[in-house]
Amino acid sequence: MSAQITMTQAINRAIDEAMAEDEGVILLGEDVAAKQGGGVFKISAGLTEKYGEHRVRATPISEQAIVGACVGAALAGFRPIAEIMLMNFVTVAMDQIVNHAAKLRFMSGGQTNVPLVIRTTTGVGVGFGGQHSDMLEAWFAHVAGLKIVTPSNAADAQGLMRAAIACNDPVIFIENILCYGLKSDDPGPGHFVPLGKAAIAREGSDCSIVTYGRTVLDALEIAGKLADEGISVEVIDLRTIAPYDEATVTASVEKTGRAVVLHEAVKQYGTGAEIASRLNEKLFGKLKAPVTRIGGAFSAVPMANALEQAWIPNKDAIADAVRTAVNWKG
Amino acid sequence: MTKATIDRDKLRDIYTRTMRVARADEKFRSLLMTGKLAVIYYTVRGQELVSAAAMAALEPSDYLVTTYRGQHDQIAKGVPLNPLFAEIAGKVGGTCRGKGGSMHITHPETGVMVTTGVVGSGLPIANGLALASQNRGDGKVTMVCFGDGATNIGAFHEAMNMAQLWKLPVIFLCQNNRYGEHTAFADHTKVDSIVTRAKAYGMAGVHVDGNDAIAMYNTTKAAVDRARAGEGPTLVEAMCYRMLGHFFGADFSYMPKEHLAEMAAEDPLPRLRQLMLDHQFTEAELDAIVADLDAQMDAAAEFAANSPLPGPEEIRKDVFEEEIAA
């Protein structure tokens, strides 16, 4: 059996490698330095010891100041990584992200750019409740100038993080708390996964499930079960949510003729709406069933486990959506 | 008070920068009034000297972050007039190919890294530029300019705390022009002076008459020297006055007439001219400087007028490093 690596280790390794190669790679965030415990989720464990507190800076609880400082450092030619401990807290830093990081390349006519990675964590299913669990990628996808990445496995996390740090534009890197312990075969050092390229996580011929992040695991599980029913599901892991790999998605759905777009984020106005709409525009007349969406419930994420489980896209509902598509009679 | 506290060359430098700002502002207002330009314009009338003296204390390679009312800062820092005029006019020959406009001027060659239209948001970014200099040890100082209104946004407070915590080489230059949009200082801020807030963060804070060229220069220079020596940030509160309202053409009847008259007596331009004469500069010398500047303004206005409008293909460029599809 080959060596295994967890997503936590994989992200740590990617940052470590980038910091070793380039002194301009710095990490700013609440509690990230060794003295504060190397981050709440231990992503930055060991980095202060190697690179010093001037490069791994534990910050005050000041999200605007964290992202702003990273924007400034990026303008000066650094490749900063900002850790926003939980995705809901990006709301505090929206001005710096949306008005500055995203737009400075454009507004300066290409004279400056912001090679910044904003790492953040979220996820439904750990009982954190309404203000620690949101998936807010659709907000950022609506802003020109931001790239949005989320890995579904450890090896991709490592490779996507390296690519995100190397990217000359701002990248929002979303990590799912429930994925931190996932293990992959160790891809070894120097692993890169290009931004903007989706993965075909499982090949199939009857229906495509287009998804990203933790729900890729659900999609793969459902695809396995549906195979027993004689339904062949293709699972597309977007990896980069924006700009997404439209060619791969379109080719998959052109082949299968059916698609379910799945995400953990609230369904209303979500990224699934964009993907479904583009599929309809590109493939109208070739689709064998309407493209449907499955997403989180339209409420704040509840704390009580029973409610939280009811909030998350239900695996039976996802499977039913695929069956409905496959059995569609028009 | 002794007058001979400044080098004559530096005084000439400050005068030239001040008048470059003043003549450019005059030119913009004349272009707007004659209908040759139709853009939103935040006139800097009354604030010319404050930035001229401050920028004279910086090196050309030092960084500057400023705000939508920032033409005086940009011109005083050295942004060339031709592309600046063209940018404000939205032309392709502008500093930002017409994609930024007056509220978003960037010109890295002269250190102008960000001009922001979001009040107070430049301060955290200035910290980042200063942090980069601190890590690199390149000796650069970052100055960030903002008004009194900006000191009530959370970003101001977050940035002040972080800068002092890390002893960043940054200077927070509050140009207290007595108004945040249409709201007078006393109606938006409960403390008498912004300097009080520096003390709250353990930061050095200095209050200065922004219309006094020598005091303004020396105060800024001391802050720059401190920052360069690794002694950390300074908040400079420079008192000045926004003489023509929030944006050019806007009603400013909310500004009391008596106060306007009182502030007109403090007008930095005649005051600076008198200071120059007191330092044995001749009328002819000063007029020659202005005449030369006016020729530059005419040339810049012509450059802007003749520069083409940006084509629609510009929308696809600079969103990301790679050009996006239509």
mmCIF file of N, CA, C and O in Angstrom, chain B residues 235-323:
data_model
loop_
_atom_site.group_PDB
_atom_site.id
_atom_site.type_symbol
_atom_site.label_atom_id
_atom_site.label_comp_id
_atom_site.label_asym_id
_atom_site.label_seq_id
_atom_site.Cartn_x
_atom_site.Cartn_y
_atom_site.Cartn_z
ATOM 1 N N LEU B 235 0.750 58.847 13.307
ATOM 2 C CA LEU B 235 -0.449 59.491 12.775
ATOM 3 C C LEU B 235 -0.193 60.989 12.741
ATOM 4 O O LEU B 235 0.115 61.596 13.769
ATOM 5 N N VAL B 236 -0.286 61.569 11.556
ATOM 6 C CA VAL B 236 -0.162 63.023 11.430
ATOM 7 C C VAL B 236 -1.551 63.565 11.118
ATOM 8 O O VAL B 236 -2.174 63.147 10.135
ATOM 9 N N GLU B 237 -2.040 64.439 11.952
ATOM 10 C CA GLU B 237 -3.318 65.103 11.674
ATOM 11 C C GLU B 237 -3.018 66.511 11.192
ATOM 12 O O GLU B 237 -2.575 67.368 11.961
ATOM 13 N N ALA B 238 -3.213 66.720 9.901
ATOM 14 C CA ALA B 238 -2.907 68.015 9.294
ATOM 15 C C ALA B 238 -4.209 68.774 9.080
ATOM 16 O O ALA B 238 -5.089 68.323 8.339
ATOM 17 N N MET B 239 -4.326 69.907 9.724
ATOM 18 C CA MET B 239 -5.541 70.695 9.605
ATOM 19 C C MET B 239 -5.536 71.476 8.295
ATOM 20 O O MET B 239 -4.553 72.138 7.950
ATOM 21 N N CYS B 240 -6.644 71.359 7.555
ATOM 22 C CA CYS B 240 -6.770 72.090 6.294
ATOM 23 C C CYS B 240 -8.255 72.349 6.078
ATOM 24 O O CYS B 240 -9.051 72.165 6.999
ATOM 25 N N TYR B 241 -8.627 72.765 4.893
ATOM 26 C CA TYR B 241 -10.038 73.080 4.677
ATOM 27 C C TYR B 241 -10.429 72.821 3.232
ATOM 28 O O TYR B 241 -9.728 73.217 2.292
ATOM 29 N N ARG B 242 -11.558 72.134 3.097
ATOM 30 C CA ARG B 242 -12.071 71.812 1.765
ATOM 31 C C ARG B 242 -12.941 72.981 1.321
ATOM 32 O O ARG B 242 -14.068 73.127 1.764
ATOM 33 N N MET B 243 -12.430 73.815 0.445
ATOM 34 C CA MET B 243 -13.062 75.113 0.197
ATOM 35 C C MET B 243 -14.235 75.082 -0.772
ATOM 36 O O MET B 243 -15.035 76.020 -0.802
ATOM 37 N N LEU B 244 -14.348 74.021 -1.588
ATOM 38 C CA LEU B 244 -15.400 74.042 -2.621
ATOM 39 C C LEU B 244 -16.364 72.853 -2.542
ATOM 40 O O LEU B 244 -16.855 72.369 -3.560
ATOM 41 N N GLY B 245 -16.628 72.401 -1.349
ATOM 42 C CA GLY B 245 -17.655 71.368 -1.215
ATOM 43 C C GLY B 245 -17.156 69.972 -1.529
ATOM 44 O O GLY B 245 -15.970 69.738 -1.768
ATOM 45 N N HIS B 246 -18.103 69.015 -1.520
ATOM 46 C CA HIS B 246 -17.736 67.607 -1.633
ATOM 47 C C HIS B 246 -17.224 67.259 -3.024
ATOM 48 O O HIS B 246 -16.142 66.733 -3.186
ATOM 49 N N PHE B 247 -18.012 67.554 -4.034
ATOM 50 C CA PHE B 247 -17.484 67.382 -5.391
ATOM 51 C C PHE B 247 -17.803 68.628 -6.198
ATOM 52 O O PHE B 247 -18.689 69.402 -5.848
ATOM 53 N N PHE B 248 -17.054 68.813 -7.261
ATOM 54 C CA PHE B 248 -17.164 70.068 -7.982
ATOM 55 C C PHE B 248 -18.563 70.239 -8.570
ATOM 56 O O PHE B 248 -19.059 69.352 -9.264
ATOM 57 N N GLY B 249 -19.150 71.380 -8.271
ATOM 58 C CA GLY B 249 -20.493 71.662 -8.772
ATOM 59 C C GLY B 249 -21.576 71.340 -7.757
ATOM 60 O O GLY B 249 -22.731 71.719 -7.945
ATOM 61 N N ALA B 250 -21.227 70.630 -6.706
ATOM 62 C CA ALA B 250 -22.230 70.257 -5.709
ATOM 63 C C ALA B 250 -22.548 71.457 -4.813
ATOM 64 O O ALA B 250 -21.701 72.303 -4.556
ATOM 65 N N ASP B 251 -23.764 71.487 -4.363
ATOM 66 C CA ASP B 251 -24.200 72.517 -3.428
ATOM 67 C C ASP B 251 -23.429 72.347 -2.114
ATOM 68 O O ASP B 251 -23.306 71.232 -1.615
ATOM 69 N N PHE B 252 -22.898 73.441 -1.580
ATOM 70 C CA PHE B 252 -22.281 73.312 -0.259
ATOM 71 C C PHE B 252 -22.756 74.408 0.684
ATOM 72 O O PHE B 252 -22.021 74.920 1.510
ATOM 73 N N SER B 253 -24.052 74.673 0.536
ATOM 74 C CA SER B 253 -24.652 75.688 1.403
ATOM 75 C C SER B 253 -24.696 75.241 2.869
ATOM 76 O O SER B 253 -24.903 76.046 3.763
ATOM 77 N N TYR B 254 -24.480 73.938 3.086
ATOM 78 C CA TYR B 254 -24.438 73.440 4.469
ATOM 79 C C TYR B 254 -23.158 73.897 5.184
ATOM 80 O O TYR B 254 -23.038 73.766 6.390
ATOM 81 N N MET B 255 -22.193 74.396 4.434
ATOM 82 C CA MET B 255 -20.971 74.897 5.078
ATOM 83 C C MET B 255 -21.196 76.359 5.457
ATOM 84 O O MET B 255 -21.418 77.197 4.569
ATOM 85 N N PRO B 256 -21.155 76.696 6.757
ATOM 86 C CA PRO B 256 -21.503 78.056 7.186
ATOM 87 C C PRO B 256 -20.627 79.116 6.517
ATOM 88 O O PRO B 256 -19.413 78.965 6.439
ATOM 89 N N LYS B 257 -21.288 80.167 6.044
ATOM 90 C CA LYS B 257 -20.589 81.223 5.314
ATOM 91 C C LYS B 257 -19.483 81.875 6.150
ATOM 92 O O LYS B 257 -18.409 82.183 5.642
ATOM 93 N N GLU B 258 -19.802 82.060 7.441
ATOM 94 C CA GLU B 258 -18.803 82.698 8.316
ATOM 95 C C GLU B 258 -17.541 81.834 8.396
ATOM 96 O O GLU B 258 -16.420 82.336 8.374
ATOM 97 N N HIS B 259 -17.781 80.519 8.469
ATOM 98 C CA HIS B 259 -16.637 79.615 8.572
ATOM 99 C C HIS B 259 -15.828 79.614 7.277
ATOM 100 O O HIS B 259 -14.597 79.607 7.290
ATOM 101 N N LEU B 260 -16.540 79.635 6.160
ATOM 102 C CA LEU B 260 -15.858 79.695 4.857
ATOM 103 C C LEU B 260 -14.986 80.952 4.772
ATOM 104 O O LEU B 260 -13.841 80.896 4.329
ATOM 105 N N ALA B 261 -15.540 82.055 5.248
ATOM 106 C CA ALA B 261 -14.791 83.317 5.205
ATOM 107 C C ALA B 261 -13.565 83.238 6.111
ATOM 108 O O ALA B 261 -12.456 83.651 5.738
ATOM 109 N N GLU B 262 -13.785 82.658 7.271
ATOM 110 C CA GLU B 262 -12.690 82.505 8.230
ATOM 111 C C GLU B 262 -11.584 81.626 7.630
ATOM 112 O O GLU B 262 -10.391 81.906 7.733
ATOM 113 N N MET B 263 -12.020 80.556 6.966
ATOM 114 C CA MET B 263 -11.055 79.621 6.377
ATOM 115 C C MET B 263 -10.370 80.217 5.142
ATOM 116 O O MET B 263 -9.234 79.885 4.848
ATOM 117 N N ALA B 264 -11.087 81.088 4.441
ATOM 118 C CA ALA B 264 -10.483 81.740 3.269
ATOM 119 C C ALA B 264 -9.261 82.556 3.701
ATOM 120 O O ALA B 264 -8.284 82.677 2.961
ATOM 121 N N ALA B 265 -9.331 83.069 4.922
ATOM 122 C CA ALA B 265 -8.188 83.820 5.457
ATOM 123 C C ALA B 265 -6.979 82.914 5.683
ATOM 124 O O ALA B 265 -5.844 83.384 5.755
ATOM 125 N N GLU B 266 -7.252 81.622 5.806
ATOM 126 C CA GLU B 266 -6.169 80.648 6.014
ATOM 127 C C GLU B 266 -5.695 80.043 4.685
ATOM 128 O O GLU B 266 -4.873 79.129 4.683
ATOM 129 N N ASP B 267 -6.281 80.467 3.596
ATOM 130 C CA ASP B 267 -5.982 79.900 2.270
ATOM 131 C C ASP B 267 -4.481 79.650 2.110
ATOM 132 O O ASP B 267 -3.674 80.573 2.204
ATOM 133 N N PRO B 268 -4.108 78.412 1.860
ATOM 134 C CA PRO B 268 -2.683 78.091 1.818
ATOM 135 C C PRO B 268 -1.922 78.773 0.680
ATOM 136 O O PRO B 268 -0.717 78.991 0.791
ATOM 137 N N LEU B 269 -2.617 79.151 -0.393
ATOM 138 C CA LEU B 269 -1.878 79.666 -1.553
ATOM 139 C C LEU B 269 -1.287 81.066 -1.324
ATOM 140 O O LEU B 269 -0.073 81.237 -1.485
ATOM 141 N N PRO B 270 -2.093 82.054 -0.934
ATOM 142 C CA PRO B 270 -1.473 83.363 -0.641
ATOM 143 C C PRO B 270 -0.504 83.280 0.533
ATOM 144 O O PRO B 270 0.529 83.977 0.544
ATOM 145 N N ARG B 271 -0.824 82.410 1.467
ATOM 146 C CA ARG B 271 0.046 82.285 2.636
ATOM 147 C C ARG B 271 1.426 81.761 2.234
ATOM 148 O O ARG B 271 2.462 82.237 2.717
ATOM 149 N N LEU B 272 1.420 80.784 1.340
ATOM 150 C CA LEU B 272 2.703 80.223 0.887
ATOM 151 C C LEU B 272 3.474 81.268 0.075
ATOM 152 O O LEU B 272 4.696 81.398 0.225
ATOM 153 N N ARG B 273 2.760 82.005 -0.737
ATOM 154 C CA ARG B 273 3.439 83.029 -1.552
ATOM 155 C C ARG B 273 4.134 84.051 -0.640
ATOM 156 O O ARG B 273 5.281 84.419 -0.874
ATOM 157 N N GLN B 274 3.430 84.440 0.406
ATOM 158 C CA GLN B 274 4.019 85.403 1.342
ATOM 159 C C GLN B 274 5.261 84.806 2.011
ATOM 160 O O GLN B 274 6.276 85.470 2.178
ATOM 161 N N LEU B 275 5.153 83.518 2.348
ATOM 162 C CA LEU B 275 6.295 82.842 2.974
ATOM 163 C C LEU B 275 7.504 82.842 2.035
ATOM 164 O O LEU B 275 8.643 83.078 2.463
ATOM 165 N N MET B 276 7.234 82.628 0.761
ATOM 166 C CA MET B 276 8.310 82.617 -0.238
ATOM 167 C C MET B 276 8.961 84.007 -0.332
ATOM 168 O O MET B 276 10.189 84.125 -0.387
ATOM 169 N N LEU B 277 8.107 85.024 -0.359
ATOM 170 C CA LEU B 277 8.633 86.395 -0.433
ATOM 171 C C LEU B 277 9.448 86.703 0.816
ATOM 172 O O LEU B 277 10.516 87.322 0.734
ATOM 173 N N ASP B 278 8.956 86.228 1.953
ATOM 174 C CA ASP B 278 9.694 86.424 3.214
ATOM 175 C C ASP B 278 11.061 85.753 3.157
ATOM 176 O O ASP B 278 11.988 86.145 3.869
ATOM 177 N N HIS B 279 11.166 84.713 2.352
ATOM 178 C CA HIS B 279 12.441 84.008 2.207
ATOM 179 C C HIS B 279 13.232 84.496 0.991
ATOM 180 O O HIS B 279 14.056 83.765 0.447
ATOM 181 N N GLN B 280 12.929 85.707 0.578
ATOM 182 C CA GLN B 280 13.693 86.382 -0.477
ATOM 183 C C GLN B 280 13.567 85.732 -1.857
ATOM 184 O O GLN B 280 14.458 85.854 -2.697
ATOM 185 N N PHE B 281 12.509 85.035 -2.089
ATOM 186 C CA PHE B 281 12.194 84.675 -3.475
ATOM 187 C C PHE B 281 11.535 85.919 -4.075
ATOM 188 O O PHE B 281 10.773 86.604 -3.392
ATOM 189 N N THR B 282 11.778 86.170 -5.353
ATOM 190 C CA THR B 282 11.191 87.371 -5.944
ATOM 191 C C THR B 282 9.853 87.030 -6.600
ATOM 192 O O THR B 282 9.604 85.871 -6.961
ATOM 193 N N GLU B 283 9.046 88.058 -6.773
ATOM 194 C CA GLU B 283 7.761 87.897 -7.475
ATOM 195 C C GLU B 283 7.990 87.266 -8.854
ATOM 196 O O GLU B 283 7.260 86.367 -9.275
ATOM 197 N N ALA B 284 9.015 87.766 -9.534
ATOM 198 C CA ALA B 284 9.296 87.304 -10.898
ATOM 199 C C ALA B 284 9.634 85.813 -10.911
ATOM 200 O O ALA B 284 9.169 85.060 -11.774
ATOM 201 N N GLU B 285 10.424 85.404 -9.924
ATOM 202 C CA GLU B 285 10.808 83.990 -9.825
ATOM 203 C C GLU B 285 9.567 83.103 -9.633
ATOM 204 O O GLU B 285 9.399 82.075 -10.293
ATOM 205 N N LEU B 286 8.710 83.538 -8.732
ATOM 206 C CA LEU B 286 7.506 82.751 -8.421
ATOM 207 C C LEU B 286 6.556 82.728 -9.614
ATOM 208 O O LEU B 286 5.996 81.685 -9.949
ATOM 209 N N ASP B 287 6.414 83.867 -10.266
ATOM 210 C CA ASP B 287 5.534 83.922 -11.438
ATOM 211 C C ASP B 287 6.063 83.044 -12.567
ATOM 212 O O ASP B 287 5.288 82.430 -13.301
ATOM 213 N N ALA B 288 7.382 82.995 -12.694
ATOM 214 C CA ALA B 288 7.971 82.177 -13.760
ATOM 215 C C ALA B 288 7.665 80.688 -13.522
ATOM 216 O O ALA B 288 7.382 79.934 -14.460
ATOM 217 N N ILE B 289 7.721 80.295 -12.255
ATOM 218 C CA ILE B 289 7.397 78.889 -11.928
ATOM 219 C C ILE B 289 5.964 78.583 -12.341
ATOM 220 O O ILE B 289 5.681 77.572 -13.005
ATOM 221 N N VAL B 290 5.056 79.484 -12.019
ATOM 222 C CA VAL B 290 3.637 79.259 -12.337
ATOM 223 C C VAL B 290 3.405 79.290 -13.849
ATOM 224 O O VAL B 290 2.646 78.465 -14.377
ATOM 225 N N ALA B 291 4.068 80.196 -14.524
ATOM 226 C CA ALA B 291 3.897 80.283 -15.988
ATOM 227 C C ALA B 291 4.344 78.989 -16.655
ATOM 228 O O ALA B 291 3.679 78.473 -17.564
ATOM 229 N N ASP B 292 5.447 78.453 -16.171
ATOM 230 C CA ASP B 292 5.938 77.190 -16.712
ATOM 231 C C ASP B 292 4.928 76.069 -16.438
ATOM 232 O O ASP B 292 4.639 75.247 -17.308
ATOM 233 N N LEU B 293 4.373 76.062 -15.247
ATOM 234 C CA LEU B 293 3.386 75.049 -14.890
ATOM 235 C C LEU B 293 2.138 75.182 -15.756
ATOM 236 O O LEU B 293 1.581 74.173 -16.219
ATOM 237 N N ASP B 294 1.713 76.415 -15.999
ATOM 238 C CA ASP B 294 0.507 76.602 -16.810
ATOM 239 C C ASP B 294 0.698 76.078 -18.221
ATOM 240 O O ASP B 294 -0.238 75.524 -18.821
ATOM 241 N N ALA B 295 1.908 76.224 -18.737
ATOM 242 C CA ALA B 295 2.187 75.658 -20.064
ATOM 243 C C ALA B 295 2.054 74.133 -20.010
ATOM 244 O O ALA B 295 1.521 73.504 -20.931
ATOM 245 N N GLN B 296 2.523 73.553 -18.894
ATOM 246 C CA GLN B 296 2.400 72.094 -18.737
ATOM 247 C C GLN B 296 0.933 71.659 -18.642
ATOM 248 O O GLN B 296 0.547 70.612 -19.157
ATOM 249 N N MET B 297 0.110 72.487 -17.977
ATOM 250 C CA MET B 297 -1.319 72.159 -17.843
ATOM 251 C C MET B 297 -2.010 72.184 -19.205
ATOM 252 O O MET B 297 -2.808 71.307 -19.533
ATOM 253 N N ASP B 298 -1.681 73.196 -19.987
ATOM 254 C CA ASP B 298 -2.274 73.293 -21.325
ATOM 255 C C ASP B 298 -1.888 72.086 -22.167
ATOM 256 O O ASP B 298 -2.723 71.503 -22.864
ATOM 257 N N ALA B 299 -0.623 71.703 -22.046
ATOM 258 C CA ALA B 299 -0.153 70.547 -22.824
ATOM 259 C C ALA B 299 -0.863 69.269 -22.356
ATOM 260 O O ALA B 299 -1.249 68.429 -23.174
ATOM 261 N N ALA B 300 -1.048 69.145 -21.052
ATOM 262 C CA ALA B 300 -1.689 67.940 -20.516
ATOM 263 C C ALA B 300 -3.152 67.874 -20.941
ATOM 264 O O ALA B 300 -3.659 66.804 -21.315
ATOM 265 N N ALA B 301 -3.831 69.024 -20.909
ATOM 266 C CA ALA B 301 -5.242 69.057 -21.325
ATOM 267 C C ALA B 301 -5.361 68.682 -22.796
ATOM 268 O O ALA B 301 -6.279 67.956 -23.197
ATOM 269 N N GLU B 302 -4.400 69.153 -23.581
ATOM 270 C CA GLU B 302 -4.426 68.833 -25.014
ATOM 271 C C GLU B 302 -4.131 67.349 -25.243
ATOM 272 O O GLU B 302 -4.784 66.693 -26.052
ATOM 273 N N PHE B 303 -3.152 66.846 -24.483
ATOM 274 C CA PHE B 303 -2.835 65.417 -24.583
ATOM 275 C C PHE B 303 -4.081 64.580 -24.277
ATOM 276 O O PHE B 303 -4.405 63.626 -24.990
ATOM 277 N N ALA B 304 -4.782 64.954 -23.216
ATOM 278 C CA ALA B 304 -5.976 64.198 -22.816
ATOM 279 C C ALA B 304 -7.054 64.294 -23.892
ATOM 280 O O ALA B 304 -7.692 63.290 -24.241
ATOM 281 N N ALA B 305 -7.236 65.512 -24.424
ATOM 282 C CA ALA B 305 -8.282 65.700 -25.442
ATOM 283 C C ALA B 305 -7.989 64.866 -26.688
ATOM 284 O O ALA B 305 -8.907 64.317 -27.308
ATOM 285 N N ASN B 306 -6.717 64.749 -27.032
ATOM 286 C CA ASN B 306 -6.344 64.029 -28.251
ATOM 287 C C ASN B 306 -6.192 62.524 -28.066
ATOM 288 O O ASN B 306 -6.068 61.792 -29.040
ATOM 289 N N SER B 307 -6.179 62.085 -26.820
ATOM 290 C CA SER B 307 -6.006 60.653 -26.571
ATOM 291 C C SER B 307 -7.303 59.929 -26.902
ATOM 292 O O SER B 307 -8.392 60.407 -26.584
ATOM 293 N N PRO B 308 -7.207 58.786 -27.570
ATOM 294 C CA PRO B 308 -8.445 58.089 -27.952
ATOM 295 C C PRO B 308 -9.194 57.493 -26.756
ATOM 296 O O PRO B 308 -8.606 57.267 -25.694
ATOM 297 N N LEU B 309 -10.455 57.227 -26.964
ATOM 298 C CA LEU B 309 -11.247 56.509 -25.961
ATOM 299 C C LEU B 309 -10.840 55.042 -25.983
ATOM 300 O O LEU B 309 -10.494 54.510 -27.035
ATOM 301 N N PRO B 310 -10.887 54.377 -24.839
ATOM 302 C CA PRO B 310 -10.556 52.948 -24.849
ATOM 303 C C PRO B 310 -11.607 52.149 -25.619
ATOM 304 O O PRO B 310 -12.787 52.485 -25.588
ATOM 305 N N GLY B 311 -11.151 51.128 -26.327
ATOM 306 C CA GLY B 311 -12.071 50.289 -27.095
ATOM 307 C C GLY B 311 -12.737 49.246 -26.207
ATOM 308 O O GLY B 311 -12.248 48.946 -25.118
ATOM 309 N N PRO B 312 -13.853 48.692 -26.674
ATOM 310 C CA PRO B 312 -14.590 47.714 -25.860
ATOM 311 C C PRO B 312 -13.787 46.463 -25.509
ATOM 312 O O PRO B 312 -14.100 45.778 -24.534
ATOM 313 N N GLU B 313 -12.717 46.177 -26.267
ATOM 314 C CA GLU B 313 -11.895 44.993 -25.963
ATOM 315 C C GLU B 313 -11.224 45.123 -24.601
ATOM 316 O O GLU B 313 -10.836 44.113 -24.000
ATOM 317 N N GLU B 314 -11.117 46.368 -24.109
ATOM 318 C CA GLU B 314 -10.479 46.560 -22.795
ATOM 319 C C GLU B 314 -11.257 45.874 -21.673
ATOM 320 O O GLU B 314 -10.698 45.579 -20.616
ATOM 321 N N ILE B 315 -12.535 45.634 -21.876
ATOM 322 C CA ILE B 315 -13.355 45.009 -20.827
ATOM 323 C C ILE B 315 -12.875 43.581 -20.556
ATOM 324 O O ILE B 315 -12.962 43.098 -19.435
ATOM 325 N N ARG B 316 -12.362 42.934 -21.570
ATOM 326 C CA ARG B 316 -11.913 41.539 -21.402
ATOM 327 C C ARG B 316 -10.511 41.446 -20.825
ATOM 328 O O ARG B 316 -10.075 40.383 -20.424
ATOM 329 N N LYS B 317 -9.799 42.578 -20.835
ATOM 330 C CA LYS B 317 -8.402 42.558 -20.389
ATOM 331 C C LYS B 317 -8.298 43.015 -18.937
ATOM 332 O O LYS B 317 -9.038 43.909 -18.518
ATOM 333 N N ASP B 318 -7.353 42.437 -18.220
ATOM 334 C CA ASP B 318 -7.025 42.834 -16.848
ATOM 335 C C ASP B 318 -8.080 42.425 -15.825
ATOM 336 O O ASP B 318 -8.049 42.887 -14.687
ATOM 337 N N VAL B 319 -9.032 41.592 -16.229
ATOM 338 C CA VAL B 319 -9.916 40.986 -15.210
ATOM 339 C C VAL B 319 -9.065 39.946 -14.470
ATOM 340 O O VAL B 319 -8.994 39.952 -13.239
ATOM 341 N N PHE B 320 -8.438 39.099 -15.259
ATOM 342 C CA PHE B 320 -7.409 38.177 -14.771
ATOM 343 C C PHE B 320 -6.140 38.435 -15.583
ATOM 344 O O PHE B 320 -6.164 39.198 -16.550
ATOM 345 N N GLU B 321 -5.082 37.763 -15.194
ATOM 346 C CA GLU B 321 -3.845 37.887 -15.964
ATOM 347 C C GLU B 321 -4.090 37.484 -17.417
ATOM 348 O O GLU B 321 -3.642 38.148 -18.343
ATOM 349 N N GLU B 322 -4.826 36.375 -17.602
ATOM 350 C CA GLU B 322 -5.146 35.946 -18.956
ATOM 351 C C GLU B 322 -6.417 36.655 -19.421
ATOM 352 O O GLU B 322 -7.313 36.895 -18.628
ATOM 353 N N GLU B 323 -6.454 37.015 -20.696
ATOM 354 C CA GLU B 323 -7.646 37.687 -21.217
ATOM 355 C C GLU B 323 -8.839 36.752 -21.141
ATOM 356 O O GLU B 323 -8.723 35.555 -21.397
#
